[in-house]
Amino acid sequence: MTYEEVIFYVIAVPTVVGAIGVVTARNVVHSALFLILSLLSVAGIFILLSAEFLAIVQVLIYGGAVTILVLFAMMLTRVRDLPAALDGPQRPFAALAAGAFMAVSIFSMVSTDWPGETDKINVISIEQIGNDLFTTWAVPFEVASLVLMVALLGAIVLARGEEGE
Amino acid sequence: MMRLDADWYDFRDLGNTVGSLLEQIRDWGAPDWVPYVVSGLIGVLAILLWTILSVLAFIWIERRVVGLMQNRIGPNRVGPNGLLQPVADALKLLFKEPITTRDADRILFWLAPIVVFVPTIVVFAVIPFGERMVLADLNVGVLFLIAVGSLNTIAIFMAGWSSNNKYALIGAMRTIAMLISYELIQVLVLLAAVLFVGSMRLGDIVAWQADYGVWILFLQPLGVLGYIVAGAVEMNRSPTDIAEAESEIVAGYHTEYGGIKFGFFYQAEYLAGFAIAAVIVTLYMGGWTLWGLEEWVPGWLIFLGKLYGVFFIYIWSRGTLPRLRIDQLMAFAWKFLLPLSLVNVMIVGGEKLLWQEAHRHRRRVLFALSYNNFVRTRRCRRAEPDSRGRVPDPELRRSGRTLHNIIGGFHCCHAGPDLRGCRLSAYSVRDSADADRRPWESRDVLASAGPSAGAARGVYAGIRGDRH
């Protein structure tokens, strides 16, 4: 086992543990904190793949902003431990959907022709990311900003409407 | 500038010593990863040692200095001049019983003081203490600073929530609300700095400032202002320590903490302060360089000198300024600093354009921009009459000791017809009706811009939504 592999497993274990914790934890706050653990570990995997920019954006957006907003929302609501069985008649459908998703994932993973081992790492510079984002991928980029803008405006409209009533 | 081939005893840059040591290890035939791990360990240990010593020293300095400012003596009993007071405090905290309240979430309560330490220490990994004294010179260093800085919040939330105490929870909520607001400003302000240099690597930013002999401080005074305020909020110190305002919510998120767990929070707060100061020094004040002096004096000494100087400003403000209320702080972020930092991005864009066009006199253009900024800032600061001879508010000149006036340095000037009603007085101890009688307006903030001021002015008026 090379030391890259050792590092990979050191990072992968918290990723998986965090992911399992998110769905098994009884307390919503614990779930959110497990989510942070999992997402930050994914950032570690990005670093291992020499994608520093992606790793840091992962920390910034998922580790910082998104989960903070989740926690903030939970602090403003009342958080209690969930009752023992959070179950319902939809159980077989849920199992079916989850099983199907897993089957598709495994199938696509197995059937993909992976390029195999390489000792060359393509380090992509920020300049390149910036250039691509504003030239080749300008339209998707703008569309994404538009979606965010709409969400922002929607939030403001909702908040204002409540105030007026 | 480059001292890469220097001998191991060249202490102007301790990186030389470490480098020689690593080569020695390599010569002994160790595997590739051994020097890598060893250098990492050396760096981490050095940073840990330095931070602990600095924190201990500065606890004493801060208490004595604030004591002097407030006309009292401060700790002077333990050791000569009270020098050993922090050591005594640390020992006391170590030997105290670690109490966990009955209704606390035990694991999170125990984990929070440890987690709070990580981001504050990790920040120092990308800070260049000297030319080769940087643990990891990432090419996305500035982003790294922002990303890691935001992780603090998680630990503070863990502490506040797991304590199961309403004051702790309120403190945590305040922290998160503040950090969400001020992180935006930090990002915008750092964006402006990166825009000018064209690199996110902190080493490059220092080298750029050394090459042109101009600190970014002089080119972007508004940016520095924004970062200093946002930094003060992030490091949670008075006058912006509303997350632990003892007159309102006991001790905020660490109300239930005692003993060494509290000590961890205390030290982490200090470290966050050093980290902010280190970022200011690196990005805005030339890092470890000082116009050629770094050839003679070790760069890390210059760096530490600047860092302690910047940190002293925070101690100073703590000793002199009253604590803000949370609504004032939030309003200040969203209504004043955010528009200001957006304007700053525009201004810097203009400066950058001008600078790029000047092929032969690049350095002179930088000097001219700095001079322009300096003169205009100074004029605003002193609240001198404007070109139309309107006499400024005498009260403003007198009240030299409030945040209002420090910020007021940027909004005490009168505006022309194009900026009518565009006050930057979001933070104001006076009520708005009162402020309307004395419209301190902000043309000169924008005018300090130089080239793109016109555009910035329009955008700014648009942001504020002022149409009258």
XYZ file of C-alpha atoms in Angstrom:
633
model
C 0.000 0.000 0.000
C 1.513 3.303 -1.051
C 1.251 6.288 1.189
C -1.250 7.904 -1.155
C -3.542 4.998 -0.475
C -3.045 5.331 3.270
C -3.990 8.995 3.062
C -6.950 8.137 0.869
C -8.346 5.734 3.447
C -7.679 8.181 6.263
C -9.867 10.671 4.397
C -12.405 8.194 3.049
C -13.348 6.747 6.435
C -14.674 10.044 7.871
C -16.434 10.722 4.581
C -18.389 7.490 4.832
C -18.866 7.687 8.595
C -20.180 11.222 8.195
C -22.545 10.175 5.415
C -23.917 7.297 7.487
C -24.184 9.588 10.491
C -26.301 12.069 8.566
C -29.049 9.533 7.987
C -28.816 7.588 11.246
C -28.423 10.379 13.799
C -31.554 10.951 15.841
C -30.848 14.608 16.381
C -31.097 16.971 13.437
C -28.205 19.089 14.663
C -26.025 16.003 14.874
C -27.045 15.145 11.330
C -26.000 18.595 10.153
C -22.636 18.311 11.888
C -22.080 14.869 10.354
C -22.875 16.437 7.004
C -20.136 18.999 7.589
C -17.686 16.219 8.474
C -18.538 14.349 5.319
C -18.300 17.385 3.055
C -15.002 18.530 4.534
C -13.560 15.049 4.024
C -14.599 15.238 0.392
C -12.530 18.428 0.228
C -9.615 16.331 1.491
C -10.115 13.902 -1.381
C -10.045 16.815 -3.817
C -6.715 17.895 -2.344
C -5.393 14.384 -2.772
C -6.339 14.684 -6.438
C -4.391 17.975 -6.691
C -7.588 19.959 -7.250
C -6.801 22.614 -4.676
C -9.216 25.156 -6.031
C -12.104 22.710 -5.969
C -11.185 21.611 -2.446
C -11.185 25.135 -1.124
C -14.411 26.023 -2.858
C -15.877 22.892 -1.304
C -14.815 24.049 2.149
C -15.995 27.581 1.499
C -19.408 26.772 0.093
C -20.385 23.446 1.629
C -18.353 23.514 4.815
C -18.976 27.165 5.448
C -21.978 28.734 3.810
C -24.518 25.974 3.173
C -24.231 24.102 6.447
C -24.091 27.335 8.397
C -27.382 28.313 6.850
C -28.807 24.902 7.768
C -27.638 25.322 11.348
C -28.994 28.837 11.441
C -32.387 27.647 10.290
C -32.369 24.933 12.930
C -31.467 27.321 15.681
C -34.462 29.451 14.819
C -36.787 26.470 14.932
C -37.297 24.061 17.758
C -35.023 21.056 17.478
C -35.962 17.854 19.290
C -34.817 14.287 19.164
C -36.862 12.418 16.630
C -39.291 9.767 17.811
C -37.887 6.260 17.628
C -39.615 5.170 14.453
C -39.775 7.745 11.715
C -41.570 5.339 9.478
C -44.527 5.218 7.214
C -46.409 3.230 4.582
C -44.057 4.548 1.879
C -41.296 2.303 3.067
C -41.305 -0.203 0.153
C -41.275 2.614 -2.402
C -38.393 4.279 -0.670
C -36.474 1.013 -0.607
C -37.201 0.506 -4.294
C -36.033 3.989 -5.236
C -32.878 3.722 -3.155
C -32.083 0.251 -4.489
C -32.611 1.370 -8.074
C -30.363 4.389 -7.611
C -27.661 2.229 -6.092
C -27.964 -0.319 -8.916
C -27.611 2.405 -11.539
C -24.614 3.872 -9.726
C -22.850 0.527 -9.450
C -23.663 -0.350 -13.039
C -22.313 2.924 -14.396
C -19.212 2.580 -12.228
C -18.486 -0.933 -13.438
C -19.284 -0.350 -17.080
C -17.226 2.833 -17.416
C -13.905 2.375 -19.128
C -11.590 4.089 -16.637
C -8.350 5.460 -18.077
C -6.254 3.426 -15.658
C -3.150 4.404 -13.768
C -1.273 7.551 -14.514
C 1.697 9.277 -12.955
C 0.942 12.609 -14.557
C -1.298 15.059 -12.746
C -3.016 17.795 -14.688
C -2.980 20.724 -12.351
C -5.572 23.201 -13.570
C -4.764 26.788 -12.714
C -7.327 29.278 -11.486
C -6.626 31.432 -14.527
C -7.749 28.585 -16.737
C -10.878 27.994 -14.696
C -11.686 31.695 -14.856
C -11.094 31.892 -18.597
C -13.196 28.828 -19.309
C -15.966 30.037 -17.050
C -16.242 33.355 -18.820
C -15.713 32.155 -22.389
C -16.620 28.532 -23.118
C -19.098 28.134 -20.298
C -20.371 31.699 -20.162
C -24.008 30.787 -20.892
C -24.391 28.100 -18.195
C -22.578 30.414 -15.809
C -24.986 33.248 -16.512
C -27.967 30.908 -16.250
C -26.758 29.751 -12.844
C -26.379 33.353 -11.690
C -29.855 34.091 -12.983
C -31.287 31.203 -10.971
C -29.557 32.467 -7.857
C -30.808 35.965 -8.528
C -34.380 34.705 -8.874
C -34.036 32.811 -5.590
C -32.712 35.937 -3.917
C -35.529 38.099 -5.250
C -38.061 35.449 -4.260
C -36.734 35.415 -0.709
C -36.960 39.190 -0.508
C -40.501 39.230 -1.898
C -41.599 36.553 0.578
C -40.012 38.328 3.520
C -41.529 41.648 2.510
C -44.980 40.133 2.041
C -44.932 38.725 5.546
C -43.932 42.039 6.972
C -46.801 43.824 5.285
C -49.492 41.515 6.642
C 15.765 39.031 -3.200
C 16.309 35.360 -3.690
C 18.375 33.693 -1.039
C 17.648 30.126 -2.031
C 21.283 29.048 -2.091
C 22.144 30.573 1.241
C 23.906 28.606 3.941
C 22.080 26.975 6.772
C 23.265 29.557 9.274
C 21.721 32.405 7.293
C 19.079 33.282 9.858
C 17.638 36.046 7.761
C 15.344 33.337 6.514
C 14.860 30.287 8.695
C 13.731 28.431 5.597
C 17.433 28.103 4.747
C 18.085 26.105 7.888
C 15.130 23.828 7.359
C 16.034 23.414 3.698
C 19.577 22.344 4.543
C 18.277 19.934 7.148
C 15.922 18.366 4.626
C 18.709 17.960 2.071
C 20.782 16.280 4.740
C 17.951 13.834 5.432
C 17.645 13.146 1.729
C 21.378 12.474 1.517
C 21.063 9.848 4.214
C 18.923 7.903 1.779
C 15.578 8.297 3.451
C 12.463 7.652 1.345
C 10.880 10.553 -0.506
C 8.149 11.180 1.986
C 10.408 11.515 5.025
C 11.681 15.068 4.311
C 8.137 16.006 3.395
C 6.748 14.843 6.722
C 9.701 16.258 8.656
C 9.358 19.696 7.084
C 5.639 19.670 7.803
C 6.263 18.739 11.424
C 8.931 21.425 11.838
C 6.599 24.037 10.410
C 3.645 22.994 12.552
C 5.741 22.864 15.723
C 7.307 26.250 15.007
C 3.909 27.828 14.415
C 2.445 26.238 17.553
C 5.343 27.357 19.696
C 5.279 30.870 18.299
C 1.535 31.243 18.733
C 1.570 30.015 22.324
C 4.426 32.317 23.301
C 2.882 35.281 21.501
C -0.484 34.716 23.089
C 1.031 34.522 26.556
C 3.015 37.691 25.947
C 0.107 39.572 24.481
C -2.296 38.683 27.261
C 0.061 40.536 29.564
C 0.674 43.409 27.135
C -3.011 43.846 26.449
C -3.979 43.897 30.099
C -1.272 46.394 30.972
C -1.945 48.632 27.982
C -5.689 48.660 28.452
C -5.035 49.316 32.119
C -2.960 52.359 31.214
C -5.631 53.577 28.812
C -8.291 53.262 31.459
C -6.276 54.914 34.195
C -5.648 51.822 36.253
C -2.599 49.698 36.834
C -3.343 46.264 35.462
C -1.701 43.052 36.635
C 1.608 43.824 38.354
C 1.911 41.306 41.188
C 3.058 37.990 39.715
C 6.665 38.237 38.618
C 8.454 41.451 37.616
C 5.831 43.947 36.400
C 3.269 41.167 36.430
C 5.025 39.392 33.581
C 4.167 35.944 34.880
C 0.472 36.709 35.257
C -0.555 34.897 32.037
C 1.450 31.852 33.126
C -0.317 31.861 36.464
C -3.665 32.222 34.728
C -2.901 29.354 32.395
C -1.885 27.123 35.317
C -5.037 28.020 37.173
C -7.164 27.132 34.168
C -5.309 23.838 33.781
C -5.986 22.750 37.349
C -9.625 23.737 37.443
C -12.210 20.999 37.359
C -13.705 20.623 33.882
C -17.409 20.878 34.527
C -19.981 19.628 32.075
C -23.519 20.721 32.807
C -26.110 17.997 33.235
C -28.236 18.840 30.229
C -25.372 19.485 27.874
C -24.781 17.432 24.771
C -21.683 15.777 26.172
C -19.767 14.855 23.033
C -20.283 18.145 21.245
C -19.590 20.071 24.430
C -16.270 18.312 24.748
C -15.445 18.531 21.060
C -16.136 22.233 20.512
C -13.035 23.678 22.244
C -10.846 21.344 20.226
C -12.542 22.089 16.924
C -12.318 25.837 17.483
C -8.555 25.539 17.517
C -8.148 23.932 14.118
C -9.141 26.709 11.717
C -7.311 29.393 13.670
C -4.060 27.455 13.583
C -4.457 26.252 10.008
C -4.636 29.821 8.693
C -0.948 30.257 9.510
C -0.034 27.452 7.119
C -0.297 29.760 4.114
C 1.125 32.905 5.708
C 4.660 33.665 4.492
C 6.737 34.575 7.547
C 9.756 34.968 5.295
C 10.679 34.224 1.722
C 10.972 30.498 2.336
C 9.213 30.405 5.675
C 5.812 29.319 4.496
C 4.399 25.931 5.256
C 2.225 25.635 2.139
C 2.339 28.405 -0.453
C -0.958 27.459 -2.107
C -1.795 29.016 -5.431
C -5.257 29.691 -4.004
C -3.970 31.124 -0.743
C -6.431 34.001 -0.479
C -9.408 31.704 -1.035
C -7.954 29.374 1.560
C -7.926 32.189 4.101
C -11.590 32.924 3.496
C -12.621 29.272 3.501
C -10.798 28.373 6.687
C -11.846 31.569 8.404
C -15.479 30.609 7.962
C -15.019 27.257 9.714
C -14.706 28.946 13.089
C -18.440 29.346 13.072
C -19.058 25.636 13.239
C -17.101 25.252 16.460
C -18.806 28.261 17.996
C -22.167 26.887 17.014
C -21.245 23.522 18.550
C -20.266 25.210 21.799
C -23.343 27.398 21.972
C -25.828 24.736 21.021
C -24.395 21.886 23.087
C -24.320 23.976 26.267
C -28.110 23.888 26.344
C -28.162 27.380 27.726
C -30.183 30.158 26.209
C -27.442 32.747 26.535
C -24.971 30.411 24.904
C -27.402 29.783 22.081
C -28.052 33.475 21.568
C -24.310 34.067 21.509
C -23.818 31.372 18.896
C -26.647 32.754 16.813
C -25.175 36.220 16.941
C -21.806 34.892 15.874
C -23.249 33.127 12.889
C -25.337 36.110 11.870
C -22.289 38.343 12.087
C -19.988 36.021 10.246
C -22.429 35.552 7.398
C -22.620 39.318 7.019
C -18.964 40.113 7.381
C -17.646 37.227 5.342
C -19.199 38.809 2.272
C -17.313 42.000 2.953
C -14.087 40.111 3.489
C -14.504 38.315 0.192
C -15.204 41.528 -1.707
C -12.313 43.356 -0.104
C -9.833 40.556 -0.710
C -11.161 40.272 -4.250
C -10.069 43.853 -4.840
C -6.563 43.097 -3.560
C -6.296 39.994 -5.736
C -7.627 41.932 -8.700
C -4.728 44.334 -8.524
C -1.961 41.808 -8.109
C -3.400 39.162 -10.364
C -2.499 36.227 -8.158
C -4.031 34.473 -5.197
C -0.717 33.155 -3.950
C 0.254 35.074 -0.851
C 3.936 34.832 -1.763
C 3.205 36.534 -5.082
C 1.254 39.284 -3.388
C 4.167 40.023 -1.065
C 6.624 39.911 -3.943
C 4.460 42.277 -5.987
C 4.432 44.830 -3.208
C 8.173 44.479 -2.738
C 8.835 44.834 -6.476
C 6.874 48.038 -6.896
C 7.731 49.398 -3.487
C 4.113 50.250 -2.782
C 1.939 48.670 -0.148
C -1.569 47.793 -1.239
C -2.609 49.672 1.884
C -1.967 52.919 0.038
C -3.736 51.816 -3.110
C -6.882 50.557 -1.409
C -7.484 52.420 1.832
C -11.188 51.578 1.669
C -10.365 47.909 1.306
C -8.115 47.991 4.336
C -10.803 49.746 6.318
C -13.296 47.066 5.351
C -10.912 44.278 6.214
C -9.947 45.759 9.565
C -13.579 46.078 10.601
C -14.578 42.690 9.234
C -11.530 41.206 10.924
C -12.464 42.756 14.234
C -15.864 41.164 13.908
C -14.430 37.810 12.975
C -11.967 37.734 15.842
C -14.799 38.601 18.199
C -13.077 41.290 20.178
C -14.439 44.452 21.651
C -15.922 46.728 20.287
C -17.513 44.048 18.135
C -17.660 41.221 20.656
C -21.437 41.078 20.740
C -21.286 37.275 20.636
C -20.064 37.353 24.218
C -21.290 40.728 25.366
C -21.141 40.285 29.114
C -23.568 43.096 29.755
C -26.213 41.380 27.653
C -25.730 37.623 27.459
C -23.337 36.649 30.283
C -20.448 35.284 28.225
C -22.192 34.221 25.045
C -21.334 30.899 23.530
C -18.824 29.931 26.213
C -21.038 30.751 29.179
C -20.996 27.154 30.411
C -17.313 26.580 29.827
C -14.721 26.681 32.552
C -11.202 25.524 33.204
C -8.960 24.626 30.326
C -11.896 24.296 27.925
C -12.554 27.977 28.415
C -8.808 28.514 28.067
C -8.987 26.957 24.632
C -11.655 29.391 23.517
C -9.682 32.261 24.965
C -6.517 31.257 23.175
C -8.357 30.554 19.943
C -9.754 34.060 20.029
C -6.281 35.494 20.412
C -5.008 33.313 17.618
C -7.824 34.484 15.378
C -6.658 37.999 16.144
C -3.097 37.167 15.157
C -4.361 35.473 12.023
C -6.314 38.542 10.966
C -3.319 40.754 11.701
C -1.092 38.399 9.714
C -3.451 38.592 6.746
C -3.527 42.378 6.914
C 0.257 42.514 7.051
C 0.708 40.058 4.211
C -1.905 41.423 1.862
C -1.787 45.121 2.580
C 1.487 45.954 4.258
C 4.128 44.155 2.273
C 4.445 41.052 4.429
C 8.010 40.294 5.426
C 9.532 43.011 3.209
C 10.282 46.577 4.150
C 11.704 48.465 1.165
C 15.014 46.641 1.119
C 15.538 46.362 4.845
C 14.801 42.643 4.610
C 18.263 42.197 3.117
C 19.772 43.102 6.465
C 17.175 42.305 9.075
C 15.553 38.867 9.139
C 12.293 39.046 7.195
C 10.430 37.192 9.888
C 11.356 39.839 12.435
C 9.953 42.525 10.147
C 6.836 40.447 9.682
C 6.356 39.904 13.395
C 6.967 43.583 14.094
C 4.264 44.592 11.635
C 1.938 41.896 12.919
C 2.235 43.022 16.517
C 1.765 46.607 15.387
C -1.498 45.764 13.634
C -2.647 43.696 16.585
C -1.908 46.648 18.810
C -4.505 48.642 16.856
C -7.078 46.096 17.918
C -5.983 46.325 21.540
C -6.168 50.069 21.262
C -9.671 50.035 19.839
C -10.712 47.625 22.564
C -9.496 50.024 25.210
C -11.165 53.079 23.711
C -14.351 52.177 21.894
C -17.690 51.182 23.414
C -19.325 47.956 22.333
C -21.774 48.155 19.476
C -25.286 46.780 19.628
C -26.065 43.868 17.348
C -28.452 45.851 15.176
C -25.856 48.579 14.745
C -23.268 46.037 13.753
C -25.536 44.327 11.242
C -26.723 47.615 9.793
C -23.137 48.731 9.525
C -22.262 45.622 7.556
C -25.134 45.648 5.127
C -25.802 49.334 4.685
C -22.330 50.784 4.883
C -19.501 48.317 4.475
C -21.039 46.143 1.785
C -21.792 49.021 -0.600
C -18.429 50.481 0.279
C -16.586 47.295 -0.580
C -18.513 47.020 -3.852
C -17.475 50.566 -4.642
C -13.948 49.602 -3.677
C -13.976 46.835 -6.269
C -15.030 49.357 -8.908
C -12.376 51.823 -7.805
C -9.675 49.213 -7.836
C -10.822 48.107 -11.259
C -10.312 51.660 -12.472
C -6.933 51.960 -10.824
C -5.884 48.673 -12.342
C -6.946 49.772 -15.825
C -5.029 53.008 -15.501
C -2.023 51.174 -14.186
C -2.044 48.614 -16.950
C -2.197 51.280 -19.626
C 0.920 52.960 -18.277
C 3.559 50.740 -19.767
C 6.671 52.673 -18.933
C 5.775 54.516 -15.779
C 4.013 51.776 -13.880
C 5.696 52.507 -10.621
C 5.001 56.234 -10.931
C 1.329 55.594 -11.566
C 1.192 53.547 -8.388
C 2.818 56.345 -6.444
C 0.403 58.850 -7.914
C -2.586 56.716 -6.983
C -1.259 56.244 -3.476
C -0.659 59.945 -3.073
C -4.135 60.727 -4.329
C -5.685 58.266 -1.910
C -3.604 59.464 0.981
C -4.336 63.131 0.478
C -8.031 62.649 0.029
C -8.366 60.295 2.954
C -6.505 62.673 5.161
C -8.664 65.543 4.050
C -11.793 63.633 4.847
C -10.374 62.502 8.144
C -9.749 66.002 9.321
C -13.170 67.125 8.197
C -11.862 70.201 6.476
C -14.226 72.512 4.596
C -14.871 71.345 1.078
C -14.242 73.254 -2.117
C -17.437 75.242 -1.715
C -16.335 76.386 1.685
C -19.052 74.701 3.694
C -17.996 74.403 7.297
C -18.211 70.874 8.595
C -19.829 69.850 11.802
C -17.676 70.983 14.732
C -19.104 68.241 16.911
C -17.683 65.680 14.561
C -14.221 67.090 14.969
C -14.442 67.029 18.735
C -15.610 63.468 19.167
C -12.309 61.984 18.202
C -12.677 58.733 20.059
C -15.593 56.891 18.615
C -15.844 54.375 15.853
C -18.323 56.769 14.386
C -15.585 59.222 13.730
C -13.006 56.787 12.480
C -15.519 55.639 9.951
C -16.680 59.201 9.835
C -13.346 60.007 8.296
C -14.903 58.617 5.197
C -18.274 60.225 5.379
C -17.752 63.583 6.893
C -17.388 65.451 3.621
C -20.146 67.080 1.669
C -21.400 65.768 -1.567
C -22.228 67.500 -4.770
C -25.629 67.393 -6.454
C -24.841 64.041 -8.057
C -24.631 62.318 -4.703
C -27.323 64.122 -2.833
C -28.759 62.053 -0.034
C -26.060 59.470 -0.402
C -24.949 59.393 3.191
C -22.699 56.651 4.322
C -23.899 57.050 7.869
C -25.409 53.627 8.370
C -23.613 53.451 11.650
C -24.684 56.460 13.561
C -25.243 56.957 17.234
C -27.608 59.749 16.376
C -31.072 59.112 15.056
C -31.800 59.586 11.423
C -33.809 62.767 11.814
C -30.800 64.340 13.425
C -28.546 63.061 10.704
C -30.763 64.627 8.078
C -30.048 68.049 9.413
C -26.359 67.532 8.951
C -25.939 65.623 5.769
C -22.386 64.387 5.973
C -22.007 63.012 2.600
C -19.526 60.950 0.893
C -18.306 62.351 -2.333
C -14.729 62.181 -1.233
C -14.899 58.526 -0.437
C -15.681 57.980 -4.039
C -13.391 60.715 -5.226
C -10.467 59.027 -3.524
C -11.069 56.612 -6.258
C -9.518 58.604 -8.939
C -10.400 57.348 -12.391
C -13.528 55.266 -12.082
C -15.132 57.438 -9.476
C -17.867 58.625 -11.785
C -19.005 55.135 -12.594
C -18.616 54.050 -8.999
C -20.697 56.986 -7.870
C -23.528 55.989 -10.153
C -23.372 52.393 -9.054
C -23.223 53.412 -5.457
C -26.260 55.626 -5.754
C -27.997 52.722 -7.440
C -27.117 50.352 -4.630
C -28.404 52.724 -2.052
C -31.548 53.221 -4.070
C -31.453 56.957 -3.500
C -33.346 58.897 -6.073
C -34.196 62.181 -4.475
